[in-house]
Short mmCIF file of C-alpha atoms and ligand atoms in Angstrom, two decimals:
data_model
loop_
_atom_site.label_atom_id
_atom_site.label_comp_id
_atom_site.label_asym_id
_atom_site.label_seq_id
_atom_site.Cartn_x
_atom_site.Cartn_y
_atom_site.Cartn_z
CA MET A 1 100.16 167.90 180.40
CA ASP A 2 99.92 168.75 184.08
CA MET A 3 103.35 167.77 185.35
CA SER A 4 102.42 168.00 189.00
CA THR A 5 100.15 165.00 188.72
CA HIS A 6 103.06 162.95 187.42
CA ASN A 7 105.18 163.90 190.33
CA LEU A 8 103.18 162.64 193.22
CA ALA A 9 103.72 159.74 195.57
CA VAL A 10 101.35 158.87 198.38
CA VAL A 11 102.17 157.06 201.61
CA ILE A 12 99.16 155.67 203.45
CA LEU A 13 99.64 154.90 207.14
CA ALA A 14 97.62 151.89 208.18
CA ALA A 15 99.67 150.10 210.80
CA GLY A 16 97.34 150.89 213.68
CA LYS A 17 95.48 147.89 215.08
CA GLY A 18 92.34 149.83 215.78
CA THR A 19 91.77 148.30 219.21
CA ARG A 20 88.78 150.53 219.88
CA MET A 21 86.88 149.00 216.97
CA ARG A 22 86.76 145.74 218.97
CA SER A 23 86.99 143.79 215.77
CA SER A 24 88.88 140.86 214.32
CA LEU A 25 89.11 142.90 211.12
CA PRO A 26 91.96 145.44 210.82
CA LYS A 27 90.47 148.92 211.18
CA VAL A 28 91.17 150.08 207.62
CA MET A 29 89.18 147.14 206.22
CA HIS A 30 85.93 148.39 207.72
CA LYS A 31 83.69 149.80 205.04
CA VAL A 32 82.35 153.28 204.51
CA GLY A 33 80.07 153.74 201.52
CA GLY A 34 80.42 150.06 200.67
CA VAL A 35 84.21 150.24 200.29
CA PRO A 36 86.94 149.47 202.87
CA MET A 37 88.40 152.72 204.21
CA LEU A 38 91.81 151.82 202.81
CA GLY A 39 90.33 151.33 199.34
CA ALA A 40 88.68 154.73 199.50
CA VAL A 41 91.97 156.42 200.41
CA GLN A 42 93.77 154.49 197.66
CA GLU A 43 91.16 155.52 195.13
CA THR A 44 91.37 159.18 196.06
CA SER A 45 95.18 158.94 195.84
CA ALA A 46 94.95 157.44 192.38
CA GLN A 47 92.55 160.18 191.28
CA LEU A 48 95.03 162.72 192.59
CA GLY A 49 97.51 161.24 190.12
CA ALA A 50 99.78 159.35 192.51
CA ARG A 51 102.12 157.24 190.43
CA THR A 52 103.75 155.70 193.46
CA MET A 53 101.68 154.43 196.34
CA VAL A 54 103.02 152.89 199.53
CA VAL A 55 100.79 151.43 202.22
CA VAL A 56 102.37 150.95 205.66
CA ILE A 57 100.72 148.08 207.54
CA GLY A 58 101.39 146.40 210.85
CA PRO A 59 102.45 142.80 211.48
CA GLU A 60 99.81 140.13 210.94
CA MET A 61 97.90 142.21 208.44
CA GLU A 62 98.74 140.16 205.36
CA HIS A 63 95.22 140.22 203.97
CA VAL A 64 95.37 144.00 204.07
CA ARG A 65 98.42 143.69 201.82
CA ALA A 66 96.50 141.47 199.43
CA TYR A 67 93.56 143.88 199.38
CA ALA A 68 95.75 146.96 198.83
CA GLN A 69 97.55 145.34 195.91
CA LYS A 70 94.34 144.11 194.35
CA GLN A 71 92.86 147.60 194.54
CA GLN A 72 95.89 149.29 193.03
CA PRO A 73 98.21 146.94 191.19
CA GLY A 74 101.79 148.10 191.69
CA CYS A 75 101.02 149.51 195.13
CA ALA A 76 103.92 148.85 197.50
CA VAL A 77 103.03 147.47 200.91
CA VAL A 78 105.55 147.57 203.75
CA VAL A 79 105.34 146.25 207.30
CA GLN A 80 106.19 148.51 210.23
CA GLU A 81 107.34 145.97 212.79
CA THR A 82 106.78 148.03 215.92
CA GLN A 83 104.69 151.17 216.05
CA GLN A 84 107.02 153.93 217.10
CA GLY A 85 105.11 156.86 215.70
CA THR A 86 104.00 158.43 212.45
CA GLY A 87 107.56 159.52 211.60
CA ASP A 88 108.82 155.99 212.14
CA ALA A 89 106.02 154.64 209.93
CA VAL A 90 106.97 156.89 207.01
CA LYS A 91 110.61 155.76 207.31
CA TYR A 92 109.46 152.28 206.28
CA ALA A 93 108.15 153.74 203.03
CA LEU A 94 111.51 155.30 202.06
CA PRO A 95 112.95 152.30 200.18
CA ALA A 96 109.90 152.33 197.90
CA LEU A 97 110.43 156.07 197.31
CA GLU A 98 114.15 155.73 196.50
CA GLY A 99 115.19 158.43 194.03
CA PHE A 100 111.74 160.07 194.03
CA SER A 101 111.99 163.85 193.96
CA GLY A 102 108.36 164.90 193.50
CA THR A 103 105.78 165.58 196.19
CA VAL A 104 105.20 162.89 198.82
CA MET A 105 101.84 163.09 200.50
CA VAL A 106 101.17 161.23 203.73
CA LEU A 107 97.58 160.13 204.35
CA TYR A 108 95.99 157.94 207.02
CA GLY A 109 94.15 154.77 206.06
CA ASP A 110 91.50 155.50 208.68
CA THR A 111 90.54 158.92 207.28
CA PRO A 112 88.35 158.02 204.31
CA LEU A 113 86.36 161.19 203.65
CA LEU A 114 89.08 163.41 202.23
CA GLU A 115 88.14 164.99 198.92
CA LEU A 116 90.30 165.30 195.88
CA GLU A 117 90.01 169.10 195.72
CA THR A 118 91.25 169.51 199.29
CA LEU A 119 94.32 167.37 198.64
CA LYS A 120 95.01 169.22 195.41
CA ARG A 121 95.00 172.49 197.34
CA LEU A 122 97.56 171.08 199.76
CA GLN A 123 99.74 169.91 196.88
CA ASP A 124 99.49 173.31 195.19
CA VAL A 125 100.45 175.12 198.39
CA LEU A 126 103.58 172.99 198.74
CA GLU A 127 104.57 173.26 195.10
CA ALA A 128 103.92 177.01 194.86
CA ASP A 129 107.41 177.90 196.10
CA ALA A 130 110.76 176.15 195.73
CA LYS A 131 111.65 177.16 199.29
CA ASN A 132 108.77 175.15 200.76
CA ALA A 133 109.67 171.80 202.26
CA VAL A 134 106.45 170.78 204.00
CA ALA A 135 102.76 171.65 203.74
CA VAL A 136 100.26 170.54 206.34
CA LEU A 137 96.50 170.19 206.04
CA GLY A 138 94.98 172.03 208.97
CA PHE A 139 91.42 172.29 210.21
CA THR A 140 89.55 174.10 212.94
CA PRO A 141 87.57 171.47 214.81
CA GLU A 142 84.61 172.32 216.96
CA ASP A 143 86.48 170.59 219.78
CA PRO A 144 90.28 170.77 219.27
CA ALA A 145 90.66 168.02 221.91
CA GLU A 146 94.04 166.31 221.66
CA TYR A 147 94.96 167.17 218.09
CA GLY A 148 98.39 168.56 217.33
CA ARG A 149 98.32 172.38 217.24
CA LEU A 150 99.55 174.37 214.23
CA VAL A 151 101.72 177.30 215.24
CA GLN A 152 101.88 179.98 212.52
CA ASP A 153 103.90 183.17 212.12
CA ASP A 154 102.42 186.57 211.17
CA THR A 155 102.49 185.69 207.47
CA GLY A 156 100.55 182.48 208.04
CA ALA A 157 103.56 180.26 207.39
CA LEU A 158 103.87 177.26 209.70
CA LYS A 159 106.44 177.51 212.50
CA ALA A 160 105.79 174.25 214.31
CA ILE A 161 103.32 171.48 215.02
CA VAL A 162 103.05 170.88 218.74
CA GLU A 163 101.47 167.63 219.89
CA TYR A 164 98.81 168.13 222.53
CA LYS A 165 100.71 166.16 225.16
CA ASP A 166 103.80 168.33 224.61
CA ALA A 167 101.94 171.65 224.40
CA ASP A 168 101.87 174.32 227.10
CA ALA A 169 98.61 175.99 228.11
CA ALA A 170 99.02 178.88 225.65
CA THR A 171 99.66 176.55 222.70
CA ARG A 172 96.65 174.45 223.66
CA GLN A 173 94.55 177.59 223.15
CA ILE A 174 95.28 177.43 219.41
CA ARG A 175 92.25 176.07 217.58
CA PHE A 176 93.91 175.42 214.24
CA CYS A 177 94.89 171.73 214.29
CA ASN A 178 96.85 169.14 212.34
CA SER A 179 94.60 166.80 210.36
CA GLY A 180 97.56 164.43 209.97
CA VAL A 181 97.77 164.93 206.21
CA MET A 182 101.17 166.29 205.28
CA ALA A 183 102.96 166.88 201.98
CA PHE A 184 106.74 166.88 201.59
CA LYS A 185 109.28 167.68 198.94
CA GLY A 186 110.41 164.15 198.22
CA ASP A 187 114.11 164.90 197.93
CA LEU A 188 114.13 166.40 201.45
CA LEU A 189 112.06 163.72 203.13
CA PRO A 190 114.89 161.26 203.95
CA GLU A 191 116.99 163.87 205.75
CA LEU A 192 113.96 165.28 207.59
CA LEU A 193 113.02 161.81 208.83
CA ALA A 194 116.62 161.05 209.79
CA ALA A 195 116.58 164.11 212.06
CA LEU A 196 113.57 162.93 214.10
CA LYS A 197 114.07 162.10 217.76
CA ASN A 198 111.68 160.48 220.21
CA ASN A 199 112.42 162.65 223.26
CA ASN A 200 108.81 163.73 223.69
CA ALA A 201 105.76 163.01 225.82
CA LYS A 202 104.84 159.85 223.91
CA GLY A 203 108.38 158.59 223.27
CA GLU A 204 107.51 158.40 219.55
CA TYR A 205 109.07 159.62 216.33
CA TYR A 206 106.63 162.36 215.39
CA LEU A 207 106.27 163.02 211.67
CA THR A 208 105.12 166.48 212.70
CA ASP A 209 108.63 167.35 213.95
CA CYS A 210 109.76 167.46 210.30
CA VAL A 211 108.43 171.03 210.31
CA GLU A 212 111.00 172.28 212.83
CA HIS A 213 113.83 170.42 211.14
CA ALA A 214 112.90 171.87 207.74
CA ILE A 215 112.86 175.39 209.17
CA ALA A 216 116.22 174.79 210.85
CA LYS A 217 117.60 173.84 207.45
CA GLY A 218 116.34 177.12 206.00
CA TYR A 219 113.17 175.87 204.27
CA ARG A 220 109.65 177.12 204.72
CA CYS A 221 106.51 175.24 205.79
CA GLN A 222 102.95 176.07 204.84
CA VAL A 223 99.36 175.20 205.65
CA ALA A 224 96.20 174.53 203.65
CA GLU A 225 92.81 174.23 205.28
CA SER A 226 90.26 171.44 205.19
CA PRO A 227 86.63 171.31 206.29
CA GLU A 228 86.38 169.35 209.53
CA ASP A 229 84.14 166.61 208.20
CA GLU A 230 86.69 165.55 205.57
CA VAL A 231 89.39 164.76 208.10
CA LEU A 232 87.28 162.69 210.46
CA GLY A 233 89.48 159.79 211.58
CA ILE A 234 87.78 156.53 212.48
CA ASN A 235 88.72 154.88 215.76
CA SER A 236 85.44 153.36 216.91
CA ARG A 237 82.17 152.01 215.59
CA ASP A 238 80.30 155.19 216.40
CA GLN A 239 82.81 157.21 214.38
CA LEU A 240 82.38 154.67 211.60
CA ALA A 241 78.64 155.35 211.64
CA GLU A 242 79.27 159.09 211.74
CA ALA A 243 81.53 158.85 208.69
CA GLU A 244 78.92 156.74 206.90
CA ALA A 245 76.24 159.36 207.56
CA LEU A 246 78.49 162.18 206.29
CA LEU A 247 79.42 160.22 203.19
CA GLN A 248 75.80 159.28 202.43
CA LYS A 249 74.84 162.93 202.60
CA ARG A 250 77.59 163.77 200.17
CA LEU A 251 76.74 160.93 197.77
CA ARG A 252 73.03 161.83 197.74
CA LEU A 253 73.78 165.45 197.02
CA ARG A 254 76.14 164.50 194.22
CA ALA A 255 73.55 162.15 192.71
CA MET A 256 70.94 164.90 192.70
CA GLN A 257 73.37 167.46 191.29
CA ASN A 258 74.02 165.01 188.46
CA GLY A 259 70.33 164.80 187.60
CA ALA A 260 68.84 161.94 189.58
CA THR A 261 65.65 162.38 191.58
CA LEU A 262 65.84 161.00 195.11
CA ILE A 263 62.31 161.32 196.40
CA SER A 264 63.43 160.87 199.99
CA PRO A 265 67.21 161.33 199.97
CA GLU A 266 67.67 160.54 203.64
CA THR A 267 66.29 157.03 203.00
CA THR A 268 68.40 156.35 199.92
CA PHE A 269 71.64 154.51 200.62
CA LEU A 270 74.36 154.71 198.01
CA SER A 271 77.89 153.39 197.62
CA ARG A 272 81.01 155.36 196.75
CA ASP A 273 81.00 153.77 193.30
CA THR A 274 77.27 154.06 192.53
CA LYS A 275 76.68 155.39 189.04
CA LEU A 276 73.31 157.06 188.45
CA GLY A 277 72.28 158.43 185.06
CA ARG A 278 70.08 161.41 184.34
CA ASP A 279 66.44 161.37 185.28
CA VAL A 280 66.86 158.23 187.30
CA VAL A 281 64.14 158.20 189.96
CA ILE A 282 64.80 156.53 193.29
CA HIS A 283 61.79 156.06 195.55
CA PRO A 284 62.02 156.05 199.34
CA PHE A 285 63.92 153.28 201.17
CA VAL A 286 66.29 151.90 198.57
CA VAL A 287 69.69 150.37 199.36
CA ILE A 288 72.34 150.41 196.68
CA GLY A 289 75.43 148.36 197.50
CA ALA A 290 78.78 148.36 195.74
CA GLY A 291 79.15 148.10 191.99
CA VAL A 292 75.80 149.38 190.78
CA THR A 293 75.11 151.33 187.59
CA ILE A 294 71.65 152.71 186.93
CA GLU A 295 71.21 154.21 183.50
CA ASP A 296 69.16 157.21 182.40
CA GLU A 297 65.44 157.30 183.16
CA ALA A 298 65.39 154.05 185.08
CA GLU A 299 63.18 153.91 188.16
CA ILE A 300 63.94 152.09 191.39
CA LYS A 301 60.89 151.68 193.58
CA SER A 302 60.75 151.41 197.34
CA TYR A 303 62.38 148.71 199.44
CA SER A 304 64.65 147.42 196.71
CA HIS A 305 68.19 146.18 197.37
CA LEU A 306 70.79 146.21 194.61
CA GLU A 307 74.45 145.17 194.53
CA ASN A 308 76.91 144.61 191.68
CA ALA A 309 74.18 145.08 189.16
CA ARG A 310 73.25 147.18 186.16
CA VAL A 311 69.85 148.63 185.41
CA GLY A 312 69.42 149.72 181.81
CA ARG A 313 67.86 152.85 180.43
CA GLY A 314 64.19 153.30 181.29
CA ALA A 315 63.92 150.01 183.18
CA SER A 316 61.77 149.70 186.28
CA VAL A 317 62.82 147.80 189.39
CA GLY A 318 60.73 147.10 192.50
CA PRO A 319 59.06 147.76 194.82
CA PHE A 320 60.62 145.01 196.97
CA ALA A 321 63.05 143.76 194.33
CA ARG A 322 66.48 142.29 194.92
CA LEU A 323 69.23 142.55 192.35
CA ARG A 324 72.18 140.40 193.39
CA PRO A 325 75.67 140.33 191.88
CA GLY A 326 75.66 139.86 188.13
CA ALA A 327 72.11 141.05 187.58
CA ASP A 328 72.05 142.87 184.27
CA VAL A 329 68.67 144.39 183.55
CA GLY A 330 68.21 145.65 180.02
CA ALA A 331 66.58 148.83 178.83
CA GLU A 332 62.82 149.13 179.41
CA ALA A 333 62.73 145.83 181.27
CA LYS A 334 60.46 145.47 184.29
CA ILE A 335 61.42 143.74 187.52
CA GLY A 336 58.48 143.74 189.91
CA ASN A 337 57.78 142.98 193.54
CA PHE A 338 59.45 140.08 195.34
CA VAL A 339 61.64 139.25 192.38
CA GLU A 340 65.25 138.17 192.92
CA ILE A 341 67.73 138.27 190.07
CA LYS A 342 71.24 136.83 190.40
CA LYS A 343 73.95 136.47 187.74
CA ALA A 344 71.42 136.83 184.98
CA THR A 345 70.91 138.94 181.92
CA VAL A 346 67.41 140.22 181.43
CA LYS A 347 67.17 141.67 177.97
CA ARG A 348 65.37 144.70 176.64
CA GLY A 349 61.70 144.96 177.49
CA ALA A 350 61.41 141.64 179.33
CA LYS A 351 58.86 141.54 182.16
CA ILE A 352 59.35 139.68 185.41
CA SER A 353 56.60 141.22 187.44
CA HIS A 354 56.05 139.18 190.58
CA LEU A 355 57.39 136.59 193.02
CA THR A 356 60.16 135.08 190.95
CA TYR A 357 63.73 133.83 191.23
CA ILE A 358 65.93 134.14 188.17
CA GLY A 359 69.50 132.92 188.77
CA ASP A 360 72.25 131.91 186.32
CA ALA A 361 70.03 132.75 183.42
CA GLU A 362 69.38 134.69 180.28
CA VAL A 363 65.94 136.11 179.68
CA GLY A 364 65.30 137.18 176.08
CA GLU A 365 63.91 140.46 174.83
CA GLU A 366 60.22 141.04 175.53
CA ALA A 367 59.93 137.69 177.28
CA ASN A 368 57.21 137.50 179.93
CA ILE A 369 57.92 135.58 183.09
CA GLY A 370 54.81 134.70 185.09
CA ALA A 371 54.38 135.03 188.82
CA GLY A 372 56.13 132.40 190.88
CA THR A 373 58.56 131.25 188.22
CA VAL A 374 61.72 129.68 189.60
CA THR A 375 64.91 128.83 187.78
CA CYS A 376 66.12 125.70 189.59
CA ASN A 377 69.78 126.46 189.08
CA TYR A 378 71.44 124.41 191.82
CA ASP A 379 71.53 120.69 192.52
CA GLY A 380 73.38 121.09 195.79
CA TYR A 381 76.75 120.76 194.05
CA GLN A 382 76.82 122.84 190.89
CA LYS A 383 75.03 125.74 189.27
CA TYR A 384 73.37 125.36 185.88
CA LYS A 385 72.10 127.84 183.35
CA THR A 386 68.60 128.58 182.11
CA VAL A 387 68.12 130.28 178.76
CA ILE A 388 64.77 131.83 177.89
CA GLY A 389 64.46 133.02 174.30
CA ASN A 390 63.17 136.32 172.98
CA GLY A 391 59.42 136.72 173.31
CA ALA A 392 58.98 133.50 175.28
CA PHE A 393 56.12 133.27 177.78
CA ILE A 394 56.54 131.37 181.03
CA GLY A 395 53.22 130.58 182.73
CA SER A 396 52.84 131.29 186.42
CA ASN A 397 54.29 128.97 189.03
CA SER A 398 56.61 127.16 186.66
CA SER A 399 59.90 125.55 187.60
CA LEU A 400 62.64 125.60 184.99
CA VAL A 401 65.11 122.88 185.93
CA ALA A 402 68.53 123.93 184.62
CA PRO A 403 70.36 123.32 182.44
CA VAL A 404 67.43 124.05 180.18
CA THR A 405 66.50 126.25 177.25
CA VAL A 406 63.07 127.59 176.40
CA GLY A 407 63.20 128.59 172.76
CA GLU A 408 62.26 131.90 171.23
CA GLY A 409 58.51 132.57 171.17
CA ALA A 410 57.73 129.37 173.09
CA ILE A 411 55.00 129.14 175.74
CA VAL A 412 55.30 127.20 178.98
CA GLY A 413 51.95 126.33 180.55
CA ALA A 414 51.26 127.52 184.09
CA GLY A 415 52.42 125.24 186.87
CA SER A 416 54.83 123.26 184.72
CA THR A 417 58.09 121.70 185.73
CA ILE A 418 60.27 121.95 182.65
CA ARG A 419 63.16 119.48 182.59
CA ARG A 420 63.85 119.30 178.85
CA ASP A 421 64.54 121.99 176.29
CA VAL A 422 61.47 123.56 174.70
CA PRO A 423 61.83 124.18 170.96
CA PRO A 424 61.18 127.68 169.60
CA HIS A 425 57.49 128.54 169.16
CA ALA A 426 56.32 125.31 170.86
CA ILE A 427 53.89 125.06 173.77
CA ALA A 428 55.15 122.91 176.63
CA HIS A 429 53.44 121.80 179.79
CA ASP A 430 53.67 118.79 182.04
CA GLN A 431 50.04 118.43 183.06
CA LYS A 432 48.91 114.92 183.68
CA GLY A 433 45.36 115.99 182.90
CA GLN A 434 42.90 117.44 185.33
CA ILE A 435 40.91 115.00 187.47
CA GLU A 436 37.24 115.87 188.23
CA LYS A 437 34.85 114.05 190.54
CA PRO A 438 31.32 115.45 189.95
CA GLU A 439 29.47 116.46 193.14
CA ALA A 440 32.36 115.25 195.34
CA ALA A 441 32.84 118.63 196.98
CA ARG A 442 29.16 118.86 197.99
CA LYS A 443 29.31 115.33 199.53
CA PHE A 444 32.50 116.15 201.38
CA LYS A 445 30.99 119.27 202.91
CA GLU A 446 27.77 117.49 203.88
CA GLU A 447 29.71 114.78 205.71
CA LYS A 448 31.77 117.34 207.55
CA THR A 449 28.68 119.28 208.61
CA LYS A 450 26.96 116.10 209.93
CA ALA A 451 30.00 115.08 211.89
CA SER A 452 30.30 118.38 213.72
C1 UD1 B 1 98.51 162.43 214.77
C2 UD1 B 1 99.38 163.70 214.65
C3 UD1 B 1 98.59 164.89 215.24
C4 UD1 B 1 97.27 165.04 214.50
C5 UD1 B 1 96.48 163.74 214.54
C6 UD1 B 1 95.29 163.83 213.62
C7 UD1 B 1 101.71 162.99 214.86
C8 UD1 B 1 102.87 162.88 215.75
N1 UD1 B 1 100.61 163.49 215.40
O1 UD1 B 1 98.35 162.18 216.14
O2 UD1 B 1 99.35 166.06 215.11
O3 UD1 B 1 96.52 166.08 215.08
O4 UD1 B 1 97.27 162.62 214.08
O5 UD1 B 1 94.50 162.71 213.76
O6 UD1 B 1 101.81 162.63 213.71
N2 UD1 B 1 100.38 155.07 212.57
C9 UD1 B 1 101.19 154.10 212.05
N3 UD1 B 1 102.31 153.76 212.70
C10 UD1 B 1 102.69 154.33 213.88
C11 UD1 B 1 101.85 155.32 214.42
C12 UD1 B 1 100.71 155.68 213.73
O7 UD1 B 1 100.89 153.55 210.98
O8 UD1 B 1 103.73 153.96 214.42
C13 UD1 B 1 99.13 155.43 211.87
C14 UD1 B 1 97.91 155.07 212.67
O9 UD1 B 1 97.41 153.80 212.28
C15 UD1 B 1 96.94 156.18 212.32
C16 UD1 B 1 97.83 157.37 212.01
O10 UD1 B 1 99.12 156.83 211.73
O11 UD1 B 1 96.17 155.90 211.20
C17 UD1 B 1 97.89 158.39 213.12
O12 UD1 B 1 98.40 157.80 214.28
P1 UD1 B 1 97.85 158.19 215.72
O13 UD1 B 1 98.60 157.40 216.71
O14 UD1 B 1 96.37 158.15 215.74
O15 UD1 B 1 98.33 159.72 215.81
P2 UD1 B 1 97.78 160.82 216.80
O16 UD1 B 1 98.44 160.67 218.11
O17 UD1 B 1 96.31 160.84 216.75
MG1 MG B 2 94.76 159.50 216.14
#
């Protein structure tokens, strides 16, 4: 058993209002890769093995609390009443960390691209030596701008983090910067935080000052390095878009490495939780929202949109198909153009090839659903279910008024409105008989021609 993973707590700072987003939604609830940023950070923390998780939110962010606790049951959420700096924020997490002596990692809720391996490296650096008190994740940005600068000694150990506003010209020349991610020996954290003062340029309690205090107490501080694109913090909509683009690139690459063919990767949009099997083929211009699983050898053709859906082995979807939440497409099934499936199970080998709505339904194995079939599932108040048996055949342009069952092997004649159950192996249609008036068309046309 890897003990280190059982000794980790994560504190996620998310109290910032995110004014620059110009949004009524708290910043950390904006989505990247189909998942709110906070959820992404929580998920990575859980994968890292964090047993204790504390999210620090600001006042009037109660639905962030609800979201955080739904994502990770047992996650503590604390409110930082006034924002007096990153050090102040972590102080609010201390009661939830009472008695914890493992590693405490501090992450930001608005930095959603961090990878597991990078955080593991930081944890390893801290835990490598009993004399270490703090480890900081550094990076070398193209433009060091106003990031805190990491001051190292000859051995590479960290001497101090100097905030840009407090740095002299020489320190500002340093290009190695603080990403904001820091790891602490949990038993030292309370005393390091207690030592923080706010006599600095911003009048804040800087978490970064823990480094100096640790050194003063005789401990050592270390650095690990991160690629710049993993520590991108989101403050505005354009940074949100930048993060999305970076994440999409990463997700596409991962999908291909795992054996999916993306014919035009730059036009394939995936979610953080998209699961693609081997030999899945995705044609150009496909959007895959949250909660989608596509099994081996399935094919998704152009201009299809999928969310919260499963596509079974060898099935074919699209072009121009829409799989809405609860669509469960069985192996070898075919969903063709302009077909919408919602909360419905389509079993093995069924064919729904054109222009159809299937909602709140079950479609049996090898059933064939003709063009223009509609399950009439809603009466304006409630939803009702349609069940189509194995091997049933629904003629084109039929309306199935739910609740209704078409039995196994039954045939529904084209253009029918089916309001009652159809027994297995029966033929049902609602035709009133075809009316024919001999020669009427010719007379009609003659009259029209005379009149003009
Ligand atoms: C911080 C670091 C800086 C680093 C930079 C990386 C400090 C003192 N400085 O600076 O060294 O280079 O991040 O982006 O830590 N937050 C709270 N409560 C607070 C203050 C902040 O929850 O009272 C949260 C914010 O929502 C944000 C994060 O902490 O997610 C960072 O805060 P921010 O004010 O952006 O810190 P910087 O000044 O950018
Ligand atoms: Mg910042």
